[in-house]
Coordinates of C-alpha atoms and ligand atoms in Angstrom, one line a residue:
X1278 CA 5.2 21.7 1.1
X1279 CA 2.7 21.0 3.9
X1280 CA 3.6 18.8 6.7
X1281 CA 1.6 16.7 9.2
X1282 CA 2.7 14.9 12.5
X1283 CA 3.2 11.4 11.9
X1284 CA 0.9 9.8 14.6
X1285 CA 2.2 10.2 18.1
X1286 CA 5.8 10.2 17.0
X1287 CA 6.1 14.1 16.9
X1288 CA 7.9 14.0 13.4
X1289 CA 6.7 16.5 10.8
X1290 CA 6.5 14.8 7.5
X1291 CA 5.7 16.0 4.1
X1292 CA 2.2 15.1 2.9
X1293 CA 3.8 13.9 -0.2
X1294 CA 6.3 10.9 0.4
X1295 CA 8.6 9.8 -2.3
X1296 CA 8.0 6.1 -3.0
X1297 CA 11.3 4.4 -4.4
X1298 CA 9.9 1.2 -6.0
X1299 CA 9.5 2.8 -9.6
X1300 CA 12.6 4.8 -10.0
X1301 CA 13.6 5.9 -13.7
X1302 CA 15.5 3.1 -15.1
X1303 CA 17.8 2.2 -18.0
X1304 CA 15.5 -0.3 -19.6
X1305 CA 15.6 -3.0 -17.0
X1306 CA 13.8 -2.9 -13.5
X1307 CA 17.1 -3.5 -11.6
X1308 CA 19.0 -1.0 -13.5
X1309 CA 18.3 2.3 -12.0
X1310 CA 19.1 5.6 -14.0
X1311 CA 21.2 7.0 -11.3
X1312 CA 21.2 10.5 -13.0
X1313 CA 17.4 10.8 -13.7
X1314 CA 16.7 9.6 -10.2
X1315 CA 19.0 12.0 -8.6
X1316 CA 17.6 15.0 -10.4
X1317 CA 14.1 13.8 -9.2
X1318 CA 15.3 13.5 -5.6
X1319 CA 17.2 16.8 -5.9
X1320 CA 14.2 18.6 -6.9
X1321 CA 11.7 16.9 -4.5
X1322 CA 13.9 17.4 -1.5
X1323 CA 14.4 21.1 -2.6
X1324 CA 10.7 21.5 -2.5
X1325 CA 10.5 20.1 1.0
X1326 CA 9.6 16.3 0.4
X1327 CA 11.4 14.8 3.5
X1328 CA 9.8 11.0 3.6
X1329 CA 11.6 8.5 1.6
X1330 CA 10.1 5.0 1.3
X1331 CA 12.1 2.0 0.0
X1332 CA 12.3 -1.7 0.7
X1333 CA 14.7 -4.6 0.5
X1334 CA 13.5 -6.0 -2.9
X1335 CA 12.7 -2.9 -4.8
X1336 CA 14.7 -2.6 -8.0
X1337 CA 15.7 -6.2 -7.8
X1338 CA 15.4 -9.2 -10.1
X1339 CA 13.2 -11.1 -7.7
X1340 CA 11.7 -10.7 -4.3
X1341 CA 14.1 -13.2 -2.7
X1342 CA 17.3 -10.9 -3.3
X1343 CA 18.1 -7.4 -2.2
X1344 CA 17.3 -4.9 -5.0
X1345 CA 19.0 -1.7 -6.0
X1346 CA 16.8 1.0 -4.4
X1347 CA 18.2 0.7 -1.0
X1348 CA 21.6 0.8 -2.5
X1349 CA 21.0 3.9 -4.7
X1350 CA 19.3 5.7 -1.9
X1351 CA 21.9 5.1 0.6
X1352 CA 24.6 6.4 -1.9
X1353 CA 22.6 9.3 -2.9
X1354 CA 21.9 10.5 0.7
X1355 CA 25.4 9.7 1.9
X1356 CA 27.4 11.6 -0.9
X1357 CA 25.2 14.7 -0.2
X1358 CA 25.3 14.3 3.6
X1359 CA 21.5 14.3 3.7
X1360 CA 20.7 11.4 6.0
X1361 CA 19.7 13.9 8.8
X1362 CA 17.4 16.0 6.7
X1363 CA 15.0 13.2 5.7
X1364 CA 13.0 10.5 7.3
X1365 CA 14.2 7.3 5.7
X1366 CA 11.9 4.3 5.8
X1367 CA 12.6 0.6 4.8
X1368 CA 11.3 -2.7 5.5
X1369 CA 12.2 -6.2 6.5
X1370 CA 11.3 -8.8 3.8
X1371 CA 9.3 -10.8 6.2
X1372 CA 8.7 -13.7 3.8
X1373 CA 12.5 -14.4 3.6
X1374 CA 12.7 -15.1 7.3
X1375 CA 13.6 -18.7 8.0
X1376 CA 15.0 -18.6 11.6
X1377 CA 15.6 -15.8 14.2
X1378 CA 19.1 -14.7 13.3
X1379 CA 17.6 -13.5 9.9
X1380 CA 16.2 -10.6 11.4
X1381 CA 19.3 -9.2 12.7
X1382 CA 21.2 -10.4 9.5
X1383 CA 18.8 -8.4 7.3
X1384 CA 18.7 -5.1 9.3
X1385 CA 22.4 -5.1 9.5
X1386 CA 22.7 -5.6 5.7
X1387 CA 20.2 -2.8 5.1
X1388 CA 21.9 -0.5 7.5
X1389 CA 24.9 -1.1 5.2
X1390 CA 23.1 -0.7 2.0
X1391 CA 21.7 2.5 3.2
X1392 CA 25.0 3.8 4.7
X1393 CA 23.5 4.7 7.8
X1394 CA 23.8 3.8 11.7
X1395 CA 19.9 4.3 12.1
X1396 CA 17.0 3.7 10.1
X1397 CA 14.3 6.1 11.0
X1398 CA 11.1 4.0 10.1
X1399 CA 11.7 0.2 10.0
X1400 CA 8.5 -1.6 8.8
X1401 CA 7.8 -5.3 8.7
X1402 CA 7.0 -5.7 4.9
X1403 CA 3.7 -7.0 4.0
X1404 CA 2.4 -8.6 7.3
X1405 CA -0.5 -10.9 6.5
X1406 CA -2.6 -13.0 9.0
X1407 CA -1.3 -16.2 7.3
X1408 CA 2.1 -15.3 8.1
X1409 CA 1.8 -13.3 11.4
X1410 CA 2.0 -16.1 13.9
X1411 CA 4.9 -17.7 12.5
X1412 CA 6.8 -14.3 12.6
X1413 CA 5.6 -13.8 16.4
X1414 CA 7.2 -17.3 17.0
X1415 CA 10.3 -16.4 15.5
X1416 CA 10.6 -13.5 18.0
X1417 CA 10.0 -10.5 15.6
X1418 CA 8.5 -8.3 18.5
X1419 CA 11.5 -9.0 20.7
X1420 CA 13.8 -8.3 17.7
X1421 CA 12.2 -4.9 17.1
X1422 CA 12.4 -4.0 21.0
X1423 CA 16.3 -4.9 20.5
X1424 CA 16.8 -2.8 17.6
X1425 CA 15.0 0.2 19.0
X1426 CA 16.9 0.1 22.2
X1427 CA 20.4 -0.5 20.5
X1428 CA 19.5 2.3 18.3
X1429 CA 19.6 0.7 14.9
X1430 CA 16.0 1.7 14.2
X1431 CA 14.0 4.7 15.6
X1432 CA 10.6 3.9 15.0
X1433 CA 8.6 0.8 14.2
X1434 CA 5.9 -0.2 11.8
X1435 CA 4.4 -2.6 9.3
X1436 CA 2.9 -2.5 5.8
X1437 CA -0.1 -4.7 5.1
X1438 CA -2.7 -5.4 2.3
X1439 CA -4.6 -7.6 4.7
X1440 CA -8.3 -6.9 6.1
X1441 CA -9.6 -4.9 8.9
X1442 CA -10.1 -7.7 11.5
X1443 CA -6.7 -8.7 11.4
X1444 CA -5.3 -5.3 11.1
X1445 CA -6.9 -4.4 14.5
X1446 CA -5.6 -7.3 16.0
X1447 CA -2.2 -6.5 14.8
X1448 CA -2.6 -3.0 16.0
X1449 CA -3.1 -4.4 19.6
X1450 CA -0.2 -6.7 19.6
X1451 CA 2.7 -4.1 19.8
X1452 CA 3.3 -0.4 20.3
X1453 CA 3.7 0.5 16.7
X1454 CA 4.8 4.0 15.8
X1455 CA 3.4 3.7 11.9
X1456 CA 1.4 1.5 9.6
X1457 CA 1.5 1.5 5.7
X1458 CA -2.0 0.8 4.1
X1459 CA -3.3 0.7 0.6
X1460 CA -5.9 3.3 0.4
X1461 CA -7.6 5.5 -2.1
X1462 CA -11.1 6.5 -2.8
X1463 CA -12.2 3.1 -4.3
X1464 CA -10.7 1.1 -1.2
X1465 CA -13.0 2.5 1.6
X1466 CA -14.5 -1.1 2.1
X1467 CA -11.3 -3.2 0.7
X1468 CA -8.3 -4.2 2.7
X1469 CA -7.9 -2.3 6.0
X1470 CA -10.4 0.2 4.5
X1471 CA -11.8 3.5 6.1
X1472 CA -12.6 1.7 9.5
X1473 CA -8.7 0.8 9.5
X1474 CA -7.5 4.1 8.7
X1475 CA -9.8 5.7 11.5
X1476 CA -8.7 3.0 13.9
X1477 CA -5.0 3.6 13.4
X1478 CA -5.6 7.5 13.6
X1479 CA -7.5 7.2 16.9
X1480 CA -4.7 5.1 18.4
X1481 CA -2.1 7.8 17.4
X1482 CA -0.3 5.5 15.0
X1483 CA 1.2 7.3 12.0
X1484 CA -0.6 6.5 8.6
X1485 CA 1.5 6.1 5.7
X1486 CA -0.7 5.7 2.4
X1487 CA 0.5 3.5 -0.5
X1488 CA -1.4 2.9 -3.8
X1489 CA -3.3 6.5 -3.8
X1490 CA -4.1 5.8 -7.5
X1491 CA -4.6 2.1 -7.3
X1492 CA -1.8 1.1 -9.3
X1493 CA -2.1 4.1 -11.6
X1494 CA -5.8 3.2 -12.8
X1495 CA -7.4 6.1 -11.1
X1496 CA -5.1 8.4 -13.0
X1497 CA -5.0 6.8 -16.5
X1498 CA -8.0 4.5 -17.0
X1499 CA -11.1 6.7 -15.9
X1500 CA -14.4 5.6 -17.3
X1501 CA -16.4 7.8 -19.7
X1502 CA -19.1 8.1 -17.1
X1503 CA -16.6 9.2 -14.3
X1504 CA -15.1 11.9 -16.6
X1505 CA -18.4 13.3 -17.2
X1506 CA -19.0 13.9 -13.6
X1507 CA -15.8 15.9 -13.4
X1508 CA -16.6 18.0 -16.4
X1509 CA -16.7 21.4 -15.2
X1510 CA -14.0 21.1 -12.8
X1511 CA -10.6 22.1 -13.6
X1512 CA -8.9 18.9 -11.9
X1513 CA -6.9 15.9 -13.2
X1514 CA -8.0 12.5 -12.1
X1515 CA -4.7 12.2 -10.1
X1516 CA -5.6 15.5 -8.4
X1517 CA -9.0 14.2 -7.4
X1518 CA -7.3 11.0 -6.1
X1519 CA -4.7 12.9 -4.0
X1520 CA -7.1 15.6 -2.7
X1521 CA -9.6 13.0 -1.5
X1522 CA -6.8 11.5 0.7
X1523 CA -5.4 14.7 2.0
X1524 CA -8.9 15.9 2.8
X1525 CA -8.8 13.2 5.7
X1526 CA -7.3 14.3 8.7
X1527 CA -6.5 10.7 9.5
X1528 CA -4.0 10.6 6.5
X1529 CA -0.6 11.7 7.4
X1530 CA 1.8 10.9 4.4
X1531 CA 0.8 9.8 0.8
X1532 CA 3.4 7.9 -1.0
X1533 CA 3.8 8.3 -4.7
X1534 CA 6.3 6.3 -6.9
X1535 CA 7.2 9.2 -9.1
X1536 CA 9.5 8.4 -12.0
X1537 CA 9.3 11.5 -14.1
X1538 CA 9.7 15.0 -13.6
X1539 CA 6.3 15.9 -15.1
X1540 CA 4.7 13.5 -12.4
X1541 CA 6.7 15.1 -9.5
X1542 CA 5.8 18.7 -10.7
X1543 CA 2.2 17.6 -10.9
X1544 CA 2.0 15.9 -7.5
X1545 CA 3.9 18.9 -6.0
X1546 CA 1.4 21.3 -7.3
X1547 CA -1.4 19.3 -5.9
X1548 CA 0.4 18.9 -2.5
X1549 CA 0.3 22.8 -2.1
X1550 CA -3.5 22.5 -1.5
X1551 CA -3.5 19.2 0.6
X1552 CA -5.1 20.6 3.6
X1553 CA -7.5 18.6 5.7
X1554 CA -11.1 19.2 5.3
X1555 CA -10.5 21.4 2.3
X1556 CA -12.9 19.9 -0.2
X1557 CA -15.9 21.8 -0.9
X1558 CA -19.4 20.1 -0.3
X1559 CA -19.8 20.5 -4.2
X1560 CA -16.6 18.7 -4.5
X1561 CA -17.5 16.1 -1.9
X1562 CA -20.7 15.4 -3.7
X1563 CA -19.0 14.9 -7.0
X1564 CA -16.7 12.5 -5.4
X1565 CA -19.6 10.7 -3.9
X1566 CA -21.1 10.3 -7.4
X1567 CA -17.9 9.1 -8.9
X1568 CA -17.6 6.3 -6.1
X1569 CA -21.3 5.3 -6.7
X1570 CA -20.5 5.1 -10.6
X1571 CA -17.8 2.8 -10.0
X1572 CA -19.8 0.7 -7.4
X1573 CA -22.7 0.3 -9.9
X1574 CA -20.1 -1.8 -11.8
X1575 CA -19.7 -4.2 -9.0
X1576 CA -20.6 -7.8 -10.3
X1577 CA -21.8 -9.6 -7.0
X1578 CA -23.3 -8.3 -3.9
X1579 CA -21.2 -10.4 -1.5
X1580 CA -21.3 -9.0 2.0
X1581 CA -18.2 -10.9 3.3
X1582 CA -20.3 -12.3 6.0
X1583 CA -18.3 -15.6 5.7
X1584 CA -21.3 -18.1 6.2
X1585 CA -20.3 -19.9 3.1
X1586 CA -16.9 -20.7 4.9
X1587 CA -15.1 -23.0 5.3
X1588 CA -15.1 -24.5 1.6
X1589 CA -14.0 -28.0 1.7
X1590 CA -11.7 -27.3 -1.1
X1591 CA -10.0 -24.3 0.9
X1592 CA -11.2 -21.5 -1.3
X1593 CA -11.3 -18.2 0.1
X1594 CA -14.9 -17.5 -1.4
X1595 CA -15.4 -13.9 -0.1
X1596 CA -12.0 -12.7 -1.0
X1597 CA -12.1 -14.2 -4.4
X1598 CA -15.4 -12.5 -5.0
X1599 CA -14.1 -9.3 -3.7
X1600 CA -11.3 -9.4 -6.2
X1601 CA -13.7 -9.9 -8.9
X1602 CA -15.7 -6.8 -7.9
X1603 CA -12.5 -4.8 -8.0
X1604 CA -11.6 -6.1 -11.4
X1605 CA -15.4 -5.4 -12.5
X1606 CA -14.7 -1.7 -11.7
X1607 CA -11.8 -1.1 -13.5
X1608 CA -10.6 -0.9 -17.0
X1609 CA -7.1 -2.0 -16.2
X1610 CA -7.0 -5.0 -13.8
X1611 CA -3.3 -5.7 -13.7
X1612 CA -2.9 -4.5 -10.1
X1613 CA -5.9 -6.4 -8.8
X1614 CA -4.7 -9.6 -10.7
X1615 CA -1.2 -9.3 -9.1
X1616 CA -2.9 -9.0 -5.6
X1617 CA -5.1 -12.0 -6.1
X1618 CA -1.7 -14.0 -6.5
X1619 CA 0.0 -12.1 -4.0
X1620 CA -2.6 -12.2 -1.0
X1621 CA -4.1 -15.6 -1.6
X1622 CA -2.7 -19.0 -1.3
X1623 CA -3.0 -21.3 -4.2
X1624 CA -5.4 -23.2 -2.4
X1625 CA -7.5 -20.2 -1.8
X1626 CA -7.9 -19.5 -5.5
X1627 CA -11.2 -20.2 -7.5
X1628 CA -9.6 -22.7 -9.8
X1629 CA -9.9 -25.3 -7.0
X1630 CA -13.6 -25.1 -7.1
X1631 CA -15.3 -28.7 -7.2
X1632 CA -18.7 -27.5 -7.7
X1633 CA -20.0 -29.4 -4.7
X1634 CA -22.5 -26.5 -4.0
X1635 CA -22.3 -26.6 -0.3
X1636 CA -21.4 -23.0 -0.2
X1637 CA -24.4 -21.8 -2.0
X1638 CA -26.7 -23.6 0.6
X1639 CA -25.2 -21.5 3.2
X1640 CA -24.9 -18.1 1.4
X1641 CA -26.9 -15.3 3.1
X1642 CA -27.3 -13.4 -0.3
X1643 CA -28.2 -16.3 -2.4
X1644 CA -25.2 -15.8 -4.7
X1645 CA -24.7 -18.3 -7.4
X1646 CA -21.1 -18.9 -6.3
X1647 CA -20.2 -21.5 -8.5
X1648 CA -20.8 -19.5 -11.5
X1649 CA -19.1 -16.4 -10.1
X1650 CA -16.1 -18.4 -9.1
X1651 CA -15.8 -19.6 -12.9
X1652 CA -15.8 -15.9 -13.7
X1653 CA -13.1 -15.3 -11.3
X1654 CA -11.0 -18.1 -12.8
X1655 CA -11.7 -16.6 -16.3
X1656 CA -10.7 -13.1 -15.2
X1657 CA -7.4 -14.0 -13.2
X1658 CA -6.5 -17.4 -14.6
X1659 CA -5.4 -20.5 -12.4
Ligands
SF4_69 S1 -19.0 -25.3 -4.7 FE1 -16.9 -24.8 -4.8 S2 -16.6 -23.1 -3.6 FE2 -18.4 -23.7 -3.0 S3 -18.1 -25.2 -1.4 FE3 -18.0 -26.5 -3.1 S4 -15.8 -26.5 -3.8 FE4 -16.1 -24.8 -2.2
SF4_70 S1 -22.1 -16.3 2.4 FE1 -22.4 -15.3 0.5 S2 -22.5 -13.2 1.0 FE2 -21.7 -14.3 2.7 S3 -19.4 -14.2 2.2 FE3 -20.2 -16.1 1.4 S4 -20.9 -15.6 -0.7 FE4 -20.5 -13.7 0.4

């Protein structure tokens, strides 16, 4: 296994991290198959994986209740006396916080569930611009200071799917140790993007990458045109996606939610060659052609300039169009569709368009916004 330093923490983490939101189950999502999951962990840890990422709701029946991922992980590590040999990361469910006391209550509950006195990496789960000011008012930064000083957590961080501008503001608001970002070769201009990744690395904040395969579509739903570019290289689509990430020195650890031994074996093998700056010029050129092929499927040339905003109905026009583009690039839109509902408020959805046309008068790219929003509605529903 290869290791990289996680930002300025000085911790050496395996470049492949184990994401614990898709563990093997016995049919239902909240019923983890403990034998199979233990087998996977035994093998991964034996091969040097040392970063395990979970969160309060993973493997639960809803996002408002604690799931079984933390409980299983706590039991697994405790029974084998492995807590000191891994870096354990979990997250505070920010959307469940109603009052200041809730933060300590959830952290204390998570410590019990994970059967430890200290969580190595404690991340604020899914921070968004729309909930950040509320969280600040609740005193979330003071809470983090307190939890670090009394030893309940070692390092602080956050995960986000929000955009670069907000991400940079968030970065400036606290002395974070790590950030967890969605990033893959199709997301260079999406969410935090390449700009955000480089910004975090410059500031010495550890970078933990999620969705390296964009919800699996970069491994399983590759268009024929892309397959043709890759002909002649003996690499799987998943291998290209991981190698693209590990080629970047700014990337510290890449999470993968592995739930079969075959996936784990494949990822471990790919990770053996995951050195920074290790792709050849020919390979990088092939990657550029692949990215270009996907980009040619883009439906609308929106530059996200925001001149069309605000919409009197509250629609987030640039974001709606961005999701439409992402869907147009992919064969399987499940992942993009869930982000459309997760990241945008109901009022920001395309279905609220009253067709007043004000946005089109302002659009710098002369986009027929009303027509495109109808497509957004048709693609994702109300
Ligand atoms: S046409 Fe639709 S999206 Fe554009 S400003 Fe009017 S309501 Fe908003
Ligand atoms: S003005 Fe046009 S190009 Fe700019 S964000 Fe709005 S839709 Fe996109």
